[in-house]
Coordinates of C-alpha atoms in Angstrom, one line a residue:
M1309 CA -36.5 -10.3 33.1
A1310 CA -34.2 -9.6 30.1
P1311 CA -34.7 -11.8 27.1
K1312 CA -32.0 -14.3 26.2
L1313 CA -29.7 -13.5 23.3
S1314 CA -31.1 -16.5 21.4
A1315 CA -34.5 -15.0 21.5
F1316 CA -33.5 -12.3 19.0
S1317 CA -34.0 -12.7 15.3
D1318 CA -31.1 -13.3 13.0
D1319 CA -31.4 -9.7 11.6
V1320 CA -31.1 -8.2 15.1
L1321 CA -28.1 -10.4 15.9
K1322 CA -26.4 -9.3 12.7
V1323 CA -26.8 -5.7 13.8
V1324 CA -25.0 -6.7 17.1
L1325 CA -22.2 -8.4 15.1
D1326 CA -21.9 -5.3 12.9
C1327 CA -21.4 -3.3 16.1
L1328 CA -18.8 -5.7 17.4
T1329 CA -16.8 -5.7 14.1
D1330 CA -13.8 -3.4 14.1
E1331 CA -13.8 -0.6 11.5
W1332 CA -10.8 -2.1 9.9
D1333 CA -12.7 -5.2 8.9
K1334 CA -15.5 -3.3 7.1
I1335 CA -14.8 -3.2 3.4
I1336 CA -14.2 0.4 2.2
P1337 CA -15.8 1.3 -1.2
I1338 CA -13.1 1.7 -3.9
D1339 CA -14.2 5.3 -4.7
R1340 CA -13.6 6.5 -1.2
R1341 CA -10.4 8.6 -0.6
E1342 CA -9.0 6.4 2.1
Y1343 CA -9.5 3.1 0.2
L1344 CA -5.8 2.8 -1.0
S1345 CA -4.4 3.7 2.4
K1346 CA -6.5 1.2 4.3
E1347 CA -7.4 -1.6 2.0
S1348 CA -4.3 -2.0 -0.2
F1349 CA -1.2 -0.5 1.4
V1350 CA -1.7 -1.2 5.1
Q1351 CA -0.9 -4.2 7.3
P1352 CA -3.8 -5.8 9.3
P1353 CA -4.3 -4.7 12.8
P1354 CA -2.4 -6.2 15.8
V1355 CA -2.9 -9.3 17.7
T1356 CA -2.7 -8.0 21.3
S1357 CA -1.6 -9.9 24.4
S1358 CA -5.1 -9.8 25.7
G1359 CA -6.6 -11.3 22.6
Q1360 CA -7.8 -10.0 19.2
G1361 CA -10.5 -7.6 20.4
W1362 CA -13.6 -7.9 18.3
L1363 CA -12.4 -11.1 16.7
T1364 CA -12.2 -12.7 20.2
S1365 CA -15.7 -11.5 21.0
I1366 CA -17.1 -12.9 17.8
G1367 CA -15.2 -16.2 18.3
N1368 CA -16.5 -16.5 21.9
L1369 CA -20.0 -15.9 20.6
R1370 CA -19.7 -18.5 17.9
R1371 CA -18.7 -21.1 20.5
T1372 CA -22.0 -20.8 22.3
C1373 CA -24.2 -22.7 19.9
R1374 CA -24.5 -23.9 16.3
R1375 CA -26.8 -21.0 15.3
F1376 CA -24.4 -18.3 16.5
A1377 CA -21.5 -20.2 14.9
V1378 CA -23.2 -19.9 11.5
L1379 CA -24.1 -16.3 12.0
G1380 CA -20.6 -15.2 13.2
A1381 CA -18.5 -17.1 10.6
P1382 CA -18.8 -14.4 7.8
Y1383 CA -17.6 -11.8 10.3
Q1384 CA -14.7 -13.8 11.7
W1385 CA -13.4 -15.2 8.4
S1386 CA -13.9 -12.4 5.9
R1387 CA -10.2 -11.8 5.8
V1388 CA -7.3 -14.4 6.1
T1389 CA -3.7 -13.3 6.6
T1390 CA -0.9 -15.8 6.2
R1391 CA 2.7 -15.2 7.1
Y1392 CA 5.3 -16.8 4.7
S1393 CA 6.6 -19.5 7.1
L1394 CA 6.1 -23.1 7.8
H1395 CA 3.8 -22.3 10.7
G1396 CA 1.9 -19.8 8.5
F1397 CA 1.3 -22.3 5.7
R1398 CA 0.4 -25.1 8.2
R1399 CA -2.2 -22.8 9.7
L1400 CA -3.5 -21.9 6.2
D1401 CA -3.7 -25.6 5.3
Q1402 CA -5.8 -26.2 8.5
I1403 CA -8.1 -23.3 7.7
T1404 CA -8.5 -24.4 4.1
R1405 CA -9.8 -27.8 5.3
S1406 CA -12.5 -26.1 7.3
H1407 CA -14.6 -25.4 4.1
G1408 CA -17.5 -24.0 6.1
L1409 CA -15.2 -21.2 7.3
V1410 CA -13.1 -20.2 4.3
Q1411 CA -16.1 -20.0 2.0
H1412 CA -16.6 -16.6 3.6
T1413 CA -13.1 -15.3 2.9
K1414 CA -13.1 -12.2 0.7
K1415 CA -9.6 -10.9 1.2
F1416 CA -6.3 -12.9 1.4
S1417 CA -3.0 -11.2 2.5
L1418 CA 0.4 -12.9 2.2
M1419 CA 2.9 -11.3 4.5
V1420 CA 6.4 -12.0 3.2
P1421 CA 9.7 -11.5 5.2
F1422 CA 13.0 -10.8 3.6
F1423 CA 14.9 -13.7 2.2
Y1424 CA 18.5 -14.5 2.9
A1425 CA 20.6 -13.9 -0.2
P1426 CA 22.2 -17.1 -1.5
G1427 CA 25.7 -17.4 -0.2
H1428 CA 25.1 -14.6 2.3
D1429 CA 23.3 -16.5 5.1
N1430 CA 26.1 -17.2 7.5
I1431 CA 24.2 -16.4 10.7
E1432 CA 26.4 -18.4 12.9
G1433 CA 29.5 -16.6 11.7
L1434 CA 27.8 -13.2 12.2
F1435 CA 27.0 -14.0 15.8
E1436 CA 30.5 -15.3 16.5
L1437 CA 31.9 -12.1 15.1
Y1438 CA 29.7 -10.0 17.4
A1439 CA 30.7 -12.0 20.4
I1440 CA 34.4 -11.4 19.6
H1441 CA 34.2 -7.7 19.1
S1442 CA 31.4 -6.8 21.6
H1443 CA 33.0 -6.4 25.0
H1444 CA 29.7 -5.0 26.5
P1445 CA 26.8 -6.7 24.7
D1446 CA 23.6 -4.8 24.6
E1447 CA 21.0 -6.6 26.8
N1448 CA 18.2 -4.8 25.0
L1449 CA 19.2 -6.4 21.7
R1450 CA 18.1 -9.9 22.9
L1451 CA 20.5 -11.8 20.7
D1452 CA 19.5 -15.3 19.8
S1453 CA 20.6 -16.9 16.6
R1454 CA 18.3 -20.0 16.9
P1455 CA 15.1 -18.4 15.4
L1456 CA 17.1 -16.9 12.6
I1457 CA 18.7 -20.2 11.8
Q1458 CA 15.3 -21.8 11.9
K1459 CA 13.9 -19.2 9.6
R1460 CA 16.7 -19.7 7.1
R1461 CA 16.0 -23.4 7.1
E1462 CA 12.3 -22.9 6.6
Q1463 CA 12.8 -20.5 3.7
Q1464 CA 15.1 -23.0 2.0
D1465 CA 12.7 -25.9 2.5
L1466 CA 9.7 -23.9 1.3
V1467 CA 11.5 -22.7 -1.9
H1468 CA 12.8 -26.1 -2.8
S1469 CA 9.7 -28.2 -1.9
E1470 CA 7.2 -25.6 -3.3
N1471 CA 5.0 -26.5 -0.4
D1472 CA 3.9 -22.9 -0.2
V1473 CA 2.6 -23.0 -3.8
K1474 CA 0.7 -26.3 -3.1
V1475 CA -1.0 -24.9 0.0
L1476 CA -1.9 -21.6 -1.8
I1477 CA -3.5 -23.5 -4.7
Q1478 CA -5.6 -25.5 -2.3
A1479 CA -6.5 -22.4 -0.4
F1480 CA -7.6 -20.5 -3.5
K1481 CA -9.8 -23.5 -4.5
A1482 CA -11.5 -23.3 -1.1
F1483 CA -11.9 -19.5 -1.1
A1484 CA -15.3 -19.5 -2.8
S1485 CA -15.9 -15.8 -2.1
L1486 CA -12.3 -14.5 -2.6
Q1487 CA -12.2 -11.0 -4.1
H1488 CA -8.9 -9.4 -3.1
V1489 CA -5.3 -10.8 -3.1
Q1490 CA -2.5 -8.8 -1.5
I1491 CA 1.3 -9.1 -1.0
L1492 CA 2.7 -7.4 2.0
P1493 CA 6.4 -7.2 3.0
L1494 CA 7.2 -7.4 6.7
V1495 CA 10.0 -7.3 9.2
D1496 CA 9.4 -9.3 12.4
N1497 CA 11.2 -9.1 15.7
D1498 CA 13.9 -11.6 14.8
D1499 CA 14.8 -9.7 11.6
R1500 CA 14.8 -6.4 13.4
V1501 CA 17.4 -7.8 15.8
L1502 CA 19.4 -9.1 12.8
L1503 CA 19.3 -5.7 11.1
E1504 CA 20.4 -3.9 14.2
L1505 CA 23.3 -6.3 14.6
L1506 CA 24.3 -5.8 11.0
K1507 CA 24.1 -2.0 11.5
R1508 CA 26.4 -2.1 14.5
L1509 CA 29.0 -4.4 13.0
S1510 CA 29.0 -2.5 9.7
R1511 CA 30.7 0.4 11.5
R1512 CA 33.9 -1.7 11.7
Q1513 CA 36.2 -1.3 8.8
D1514 CA 37.1 -5.0 8.9
F1515 CA 33.4 -6.1 8.8
P1516 CA 32.9 -8.8 6.2
E1517 CA 29.7 -7.7 4.5
H1518 CA 29.3 -11.0 2.7
L1519 CA 28.3 -12.9 5.9
V1520 CA 24.6 -12.1 6.0
Q1521 CA 22.4 -10.1 3.6
L1522 CA 18.6 -9.8 3.7
E1523 CA 17.0 -9.1 0.3
W1524 CA 13.4 -8.3 -0.7
A1525 CA 13.6 -8.9 -4.4
P1526 CA 13.9 -12.8 -4.2
A1527 CA 11.3 -12.9 -1.5
C1528 CA 8.9 -10.8 -3.5
Y1529 CA 9.6 -12.8 -6.7
H1530 CA 8.9 -16.1 -5.1
A1531 CA 5.7 -14.9 -3.4
A1532 CA 4.4 -13.4 -6.7
R1533 CA 5.3 -16.5 -8.6
G1534 CA 3.4 -18.7 -6.1
L1535 CA 0.4 -16.4 -6.1
G1536 CA 0.4 -16.4 -9.9
R1537 CA 0.2 -20.2 -9.9
A1538 CA -2.5 -20.1 -7.2
L1539 CA -4.6 -17.7 -9.2
S1540 CA -4.4 -19.7 -12.4
Q1541 CA -4.7 -23.2 -10.9
G1542 CA -6.8 -22.5 -7.8
L1543 CA -9.6 -20.2 -8.9
S1544 CA -12.7 -21.6 -10.5
Q1545 CA -14.3 -20.2 -13.6
N1546 CA -17.0 -18.6 -11.4
S1547 CA -14.4 -17.0 -9.0
L1548 CA -15.2 -13.6 -7.7
F1549 CA -11.6 -12.5 -7.6
H1550 CA -11.1 -9.0 -9.1
K1551 CA -8.6 -7.1 -6.9
F1552 CA -4.8 -7.3 -6.6
S1553 CA -2.5 -5.0 -4.6
A1554 CA 1.2 -4.9 -3.7
P1555 CA 2.7 -1.9 -1.8
L1556 CA 6.3 -2.9 -2.6
L1557 CA 6.6 -4.9 -5.8
N1558 CA 9.8 -5.7 -7.5
S1559 CA 9.8 -5.3 -11.3
N1560 CA 10.9 -8.9 -11.9
S1561 CA 8.1 -10.0 -9.6
A1562 CA 5.6 -8.2 -11.8
V1563 CA 6.7 -10.3 -14.7
A1564 CA 6.5 -13.5 -12.6
L1565 CA 3.0 -12.6 -11.6
L1566 CA 1.6 -11.4 -14.9
K1567 CA 3.6 -13.2 -17.6
G1568 CA 4.4 -16.6 -16.4
P1569 CA 3.3 -19.7 -18.4
Q1570 CA 1.0 -20.5 -15.5
L1571 CA -0.9 -17.3 -15.8
P1572 CA -1.6 -15.7 -19.2
V1573 CA -2.1 -11.9 -19.0
S1574 CA -5.6 -12.3 -20.6
Y1575 CA -6.7 -14.6 -17.8
L1576 CA -5.9 -12.1 -15.1
A1577 CA -7.0 -9.1 -17.1
Q1578 CA -10.5 -10.3 -17.7
R1579 CA -11.2 -10.5 -14.0
L1580 CA -9.5 -7.4 -12.8
T1581 CA -11.4 -4.3 -11.6
C1582 CA -8.8 -3.0 -9.2
L1583 CA -5.0 -3.0 -9.6
E1584 CA -2.8 -1.2 -7.0
I1585 CA 1.0 -1.5 -7.4
Q1586 CA 3.8 0.4 -5.7
F1587 CA 7.2 -0.5 -7.1
E1588 CA 10.2 -0.7 -4.8
A1589 CA 13.4 1.3 -5.3
E1590 CA 15.9 -0.7 -7.3
P1591 CA 18.8 -0.1 -9.7
H1592 CA 17.8 0.9 -13.2
L1593 CA 14.1 1.0 -12.4
R1594 CA 13.3 3.3 -15.3
E1595 CA 14.8 0.8 -17.8
H1596 CA 13.0 -2.1 -16.1
I1597 CA 9.6 -0.3 -16.3
L1598 CA 10.2 0.6 -20.0
G1599 CA 10.9 -3.1 -20.5
L1600 CA 7.5 -3.9 -19.0
S1601 CA 5.8 -1.4 -21.3
E1602 CA 4.4 -4.1 -23.7
L1603 CA 3.3 -6.2 -20.7
F1604 CA 1.4 -3.2 -19.3
E1605 CA -0.2 -2.6 -22.7
S1606 CA -1.3 -6.2 -23.0
L1607 CA -2.8 -6.1 -19.5
F1608 CA -4.5 -2.8 -19.6
K1609 CA -6.0 -3.2 -23.0
A1610 CA -7.5 -6.5 -22.0
T1611 CA -9.2 -5.2 -18.8
P1612 CA -12.7 -4.0 -19.8
N1613 CA -14.0 -3.7 -16.3
M1614 CA -11.2 -1.7 -14.6
Q1615 CA -12.6 0.6 -11.9
L1616 CA -9.4 1.5 -9.9
V1617 CA -5.8 1.6 -10.9
H1618 CA -2.8 2.9 -9.0
I1619 CA 0.8 2.7 -10.2
G1620 CA 3.5 4.3 -8.0
F1621 CA 7.3 4.5 -7.7
P1622 CA 9.7 5.4 -4.8
S1623 CA 9.1 8.9 -3.5
G1624 CA 12.8 9.7 -3.3
D1625 CA 13.4 9.0 -7.0
P1626 CA 10.5 10.1 -9.2
L1627 CA 10.3 8.2 -12.4
D1628 CA 11.1 10.2 -15.6
I1629 CA 8.9 8.3 -18.1
R1630 CA 6.0 9.2 -20.2
L1631 CA 2.7 8.2 -18.7
E1632 CA 1.5 6.5 -21.8
K1633 CA 4.5 4.2 -21.8
V1634 CA 2.6 2.4 -19.0
F1635 CA -1.0 3.2 -19.8
H1636 CA -0.9 3.3 -23.7
N1637 CA -3.8 5.7 -24.2
V1638 CA -6.2 3.2 -22.7
Q1639 CA -9.8 4.3 -21.9
W1640 CA -11.8 2.4 -19.3
K1641 CA -15.6 3.1 -19.3
R1642 CA -16.0 2.2 -15.6
L1643 CA -12.9 3.7 -14.1
Q1644 CA -13.7 5.5 -10.8
V1645 CA -10.3 6.1 -9.3
F1646 CA -6.9 6.8 -10.9
G1647 CA -3.8 7.1 -8.9
I1648 CA -0.1 7.6 -9.7
Q1649 CA 2.8 8.3 -7.4
S1650 CA 6.3 9.8 -7.9
W1651 CA 6.3 10.6 -11.6
R1652 CA 7.9 13.4 -13.6
L1653 CA 5.2 14.5 -16.1
D1654 CA 4.1 17.2 -18.5
A1655 CA 0.8 18.9 -17.6
D1656 CA -1.0 17.5 -20.7
E1657 CA -0.1 13.9 -19.7
I1658 CA -2.1 14.3 -16.5
T1659 CA -5.0 16.2 -18.1
D1660 CA -5.3 13.9 -21.1
M1661 CA -5.6 10.8 -18.9
A1662 CA -8.1 12.5 -16.6
V1663 CA -10.3 14.0 -19.3
R1664 CA -10.5 10.6 -21.1
H1665 CA -12.3 9.4 -18.0
S1666 CA -14.2 12.6 -17.1
R1667 CA -17.6 11.0 -17.0
S1668 CA -16.7 8.2 -14.6
L1669 CA -13.7 9.3 -12.6
R1670 CA -14.6 10.1 -9.0
G1671 CA -11.2 10.1 -7.4
L1672 CA -7.8 11.3 -8.7
R1673 CA -4.6 10.6 -6.6
L1674 CA -1.5 12.5 -7.8
R1675 CA 1.0 11.7 -5.0
D1676 CA 4.6 13.1 -5.3
V1677 CA 4.0 14.1 -8.9
L1678 CA 6.4 16.6 -10.3
L1679 CA 5.7 18.8 -13.3
N1680 CA 8.4 19.2 -15.9
Q1681 CA 9.7 22.6 -17.1
G1682 CA 7.1 24.5 -19.2
S1683 CA 4.1 23.0 -17.3
R1684 CA 2.1 24.8 -14.6
W1685 CA 0.0 23.3 -11.8
K1686 CA -2.7 26.0 -12.2
D1687 CA -3.2 24.8 -15.8
V1688 CA -3.7 21.3 -14.7
L1689 CA -6.1 22.3 -11.9
S1690 CA -8.1 24.5 -14.2
I1691 CA -8.8 21.7 -16.7
L1692 CA -9.6 19.3 -13.9
R1693 CA -12.0 21.8 -12.4
D1694 CA -13.8 22.5 -15.7
E1695 CA -13.8 19.1 -17.3
M1696 CA -14.1 16.5 -14.6
Q1697 CA -17.9 16.1 -14.3
A1698 CA -18.0 13.3 -11.6
L1699 CA -14.9 14.1 -9.6
D1700 CA -15.5 13.9 -5.8
W1701 CA -12.0 14.2 -4.5
I1702 CA -8.4 14.8 -5.6
S1703 CA -5.2 14.2 -3.6
L1704 CA -2.2 16.5 -4.3
R1705 CA 0.0 15.6 -1.4
R1706 CA 3.7 16.6 -2.0
V1707 CA 3.2 17.7 -5.7
D1708 CA 5.9 20.0 -6.9
Y1709 CA 8.0 21.1 -9.8
A1710 CA 10.8 18.9 -11.1
T1711 CA 13.4 21.7 -11.1
H1712 CA 12.6 22.7 -7.5
F1713 CA 12.8 19.1 -6.4
D1714 CA 16.1 18.6 -8.1
E1715 CA 17.6 21.7 -6.5
I1716 CA 16.5 20.7 -3.0
I1717 CA 17.7 17.1 -3.1
Q1718 CA 21.2 18.0 -4.3
G1719 CA 23.3 17.0 -1.3
T1720 CA 20.3 15.9 0.7
E1721 CA 19.9 12.3 1.7
I1722 CA 16.4 11.0 1.0
L1723 CA 15.6 7.6 2.4
D1724 CA 13.5 5.7 -0.2
V1725 CA 12.8 2.9 2.2
D1726 CA 12.3 3.1 5.9
L1727 CA 11.0 0.7 8.5
Y1728 CA 7.8 1.9 10.1
P1729 CA 6.0 0.3 13.1
S1730 CA 3.3 -1.8 11.9
S1731 CA 0.1 -2.9 13.5
G1732 CA 1.0 -6.6 13.5
S1733 CA -0.8 -9.5 11.9
T1734 CA -3.9 -11.5 12.6
A1735 CA -1.9 -14.5 11.5
D1736 CA 1.3 -14.7 13.5
S1737 CA 3.5 -12.4 15.4
E1738 CA 2.4 -9.8 17.9
E1739 CA 5.1 -7.3 16.9
E1740 CA 5.9 -7.0 13.2
E1741 CA 6.9 -4.1 10.9
I1742 CA 5.7 -3.4 7.4
L1743 CA 8.2 -2.1 5.0
G1744 CA 7.0 1.3 3.9
Q1745 CA 8.0 4.1 1.6
N1746 CA 8.2 7.4 3.3
G1747 CA 5.2 6.6 5.5
D1748 CA 2.7 6.4 2.5
L1749 CA 2.3 2.7 2.6
H1750 CA 1.4 2.6 6.3
G1751 CA -1.6 4.8 6.5
S1752 CA -0.4 8.2 7.9
E1753 CA -3.2 9.9 6.0
E1754 CA -5.3 11.5 8.7
E1755 CA -5.8 14.5 6.5
E1756 CA -7.3 12.3 3.8
L1757 CA -9.9 10.5 5.9
S1758 CA -12.3 13.3 6.0
E1759 CA -13.5 16.0 3.7
E1760 CA -12.5 18.8 6.1
D1761 CA -9.4 19.7 8.1
T1762 CA -9.2 21.9 11.1
D1763 CA -6.4 24.4 11.6
E1764 CA -4.8 22.2 14.4
E1765 CA -4.8 19.1 12.1
M1766 CA -3.2 20.9 9.3
E1767 CA -0.5 22.4 11.5
Q1768 CA 0.2 19.0 13.0
E1769 CA 0.4 17.5 9.5
E1770 CA 3.0 20.1 8.5
S1771 CA 5.0 19.3 11.7
D1772 CA 4.8 15.6 10.9
E1773 CA 6.0 16.1 7.4
E1774 CA 8.9 18.3 8.4
S1775 CA 10.1 15.7 11.0
N1776 CA 9.7 12.9 8.5
H1777 CA 13.0 11.4 7.2
G1778 CA 11.3 10.7 3.9
F1779 CA 10.4 12.8 1.0
G1780 CA 8.2 15.3 2.9
S1781 CA 11.2 16.6 4.8
V1782 CA 12.7 18.3 1.7
R1783 CA 9.6 20.2 0.8
S1784 CA 8.5 22.3 3.7
A1785 CA 9.3 25.9 2.5
S1786 CA 6.6 28.1 1.1
P1787 CA 6.9 29.1 -2.5
A1788 CA 9.0 32.2 -3.0
G1789 CA 7.0 35.3 -3.5
T1790 CA 3.8 33.6 -2.2
S1791 CA 2.1 34.7 0.9
L1792 CA 0.5 31.6 2.5
T1793 CA -1.9 33.7 4.5
S1794 CA -3.1 35.8 1.6
T1795 CA -3.6 32.7 -0.5
M1796 CA -5.6 30.8 2.2
R1797 CA -7.4 33.6 4.1
S1798 CA -11.2 33.4 4.1
F1799 CA -11.4 30.4 1.7
T1800 CA -15.0 29.4 2.3
L1801 CA -16.3 27.0 -0.3
Q1802 CA -18.4 29.7 -2.0
G1803 CA -15.3 32.0 -2.0
M1804 CA -13.2 29.3 -3.5
A1805 CA -15.7 28.6 -6.3
S1806 CA -15.3 32.2 -7.4
K1807 CA -11.5 32.2 -7.3
S1808 CA -9.6 32.2 -10.5
A1809 CA -6.6 29.9 -11.2
D1810 CA -4.3 32.9 -11.0
E1811 CA -5.3 33.4 -7.4
L1812 CA -4.2 30.0 -6.2
G1813 CA -0.7 31.0 -5.4
D1814 CA 1.1 28.9 -8.1
N1815 CA 4.3 30.7 -9.0
G1816 CA 5.4 28.0 -11.5
K1817 CA 8.6 27.3 -9.5
S1818 CA 7.7 25.5 -6.3
V1819 CA 4.6 24.4 -4.4
G1820 CA 5.7 24.1 -0.8
R1821 CA 3.5 23.6 2.2
R1822 CA 0.6 21.2 2.4
Q1823 CA -1.9 23.9 3.2
I1824 CA -1.5 25.2 -0.4
T1825 CA -2.2 21.8 -2.0
K1826 CA -5.1 21.2 0.3
A1827 CA -6.7 24.5 -0.8
W1828 CA -6.0 23.5 -4.4
E1829 CA -7.9 20.2 -3.8
H1830 CA -10.9 22.0 -2.5
W1831 CA -10.8 24.6 -5.4
V1832 CA -10.9 21.8 -8.0
I1833 CA -14.1 20.2 -6.6
A1834 CA -15.7 23.4 -5.2
P1835 CA -18.2 24.0 -8.0
R1836 CA -19.6 20.5 -7.5
K1837 CA -19.6 20.6 -3.7
I1838 CA -21.3 23.9 -2.8
D1839 CA -24.6 22.3 -2.1
Q1840 CA -23.1 19.5 0.0
Y1841 CA -20.9 21.2 2.6
S1842 CA -19.1 24.3 3.5
L1843 CA -15.3 24.5 3.9
P1844 CA -14.2 26.2 7.2
C1845 CA -11.7 29.0 7.2
L1846 CA -8.2 27.3 6.9
V1847 CA -6.2 30.0 8.7

C-alpha cells in the first residue's frame, strides 16, 4: 500500500514542490547570462484557459490541509504581478490583507497600459467615424467601445484619487521579503483593437488624428511616481529590497522615481545592488540623458553594494554620449555584471570601465554597441581577454562600427518600438502584449541561454535576425574582405586560445553576422575556460 502524502517529511515535500515549480519562478542568479532577459525584461508567463499550470497544482495542494497550505505558500506567492487597473489594485489590496501570504513575496511587477493623452480620448467619436466610413466592417476586429471607455474612466479615477499609490504603499508595507520591483509596459486585447482601428482610419486623408492618442510617457511617469512613493513610505528600515528594473523607462519617469521629494536619491542608493533600465525612444533623448547626468552621479556614487547595472537605449538610435557622462568613473567593489545597450563609444571607454572592475566582473553585456572612428573591436577584445580575471561570459550581439551603421540605415526604416506577443500575466488578462524594443526585451535570446551553440541554432538565429523588422535586419552582411568560413573553421576552444587578435576577422569597418561575434565571445573567455568545456566546431 502506497504511503499517504502526509506521511512524508517536510523536506521531501519541498522537493516535490520544487519539481512542480515552473522554471520561470525559480530565481536566476544575477551573474548568469540569461538573468537580464528572464528576470528583468520579460513579462510573466501566461494564464491559460485550463488554469495556471504549476500554480494551479500548488494551489490545489495547499487546499488539502493546513500543513500543506503553509508549505506551499512560499512557492505560490514568491512573485506578485499587478495590472494597472481598478481590478488589479482591488486584487492587490485583497492580497495585501492576507499577511500570511504576501510575507513570502520577493518580486513585485507592475504592468502598466498606455494612457489616453489629455484631450485626445474621444473613443465614442472614433467609433462613430469608423461606422460611417467602414461599409464592410471587419468581423475579426471585434469592435466594442465599452471596455475602452471603462478603461479611460478607470485611468482618470486612479490618477485623480491616487488610490493606486495608497494601495502600493500598503502592499510594500506587507511585503516583508520584497527584493525586486519591476515596471512593465503592456498592450492588452482592447488596446490592440484600438491601435488597429487607428491604423486603418489613419489611411484616410481626412482622418482627425486628435480624436484618440495612446501615450506611454504619462503612464510610465505616473507608475514610476507611485512606486517611488511606495518605496519611500512603504518599506521598513529592515526591508530586503535591492533590485529595480524597467525595460522601457521614460527619462522624465527616471526623475520622478529617483529625485522626487518623497524619495531622496541616497535612500534608494543605499539599498540598491541591481539596477536595470532601458530607456524608450523619445525626442531629444540625448539632451534629456545629459540633463540626468548629475542625478546619475549622485545615485551611482552612493551605491556601495552595486552588483549589477544595465543602462540601455533604443536600438534604432544609438546614443552618442560619453560613457562617463552617466557612470562618472565610479568603481564598485562588488560589481559582477555590467551591461550597456545602443551606445556610440570609443574603445577606451569600454575597456576603462571593464578594467576598473576586472577582479569582480563576471559578465559583460555590450548589446548594439557601436565603435567610433579610430577604434577597433580587436583592441577591445584583446584587453578584455588579457585583463578580465573573473570574466565568465560576454555578450556582443549586434555590435558594429558607427560609420557602417550610419551608411546602412540611410534610407532604411528602423522600427525602434514594436509590439511583440507576450506571455500574458499571472494577474489579469489571458492575452496581453509587452512593448519591446526590437525583440530584446522579450527574451528571444536562445543563443544566450547556454554556453554552446550548434550549427543549426546559429543558422536559425541568423534567419531570425534577418527577418526581424528591428535593428538586426540592417546588419546581416558579412564584413567586406572577410571569409566567414576561414575565420570560424576548426575553432575548438584550445585552438581559439592560441589565436591572435589579428586572426579574428575584424576589418575595422563592419562586423556583420552573428557567428563572428559569437566566436569573439568565446575567444575572450577561452583562456579561462579550457579546463571547463570544449567548444564544438562552429561550421
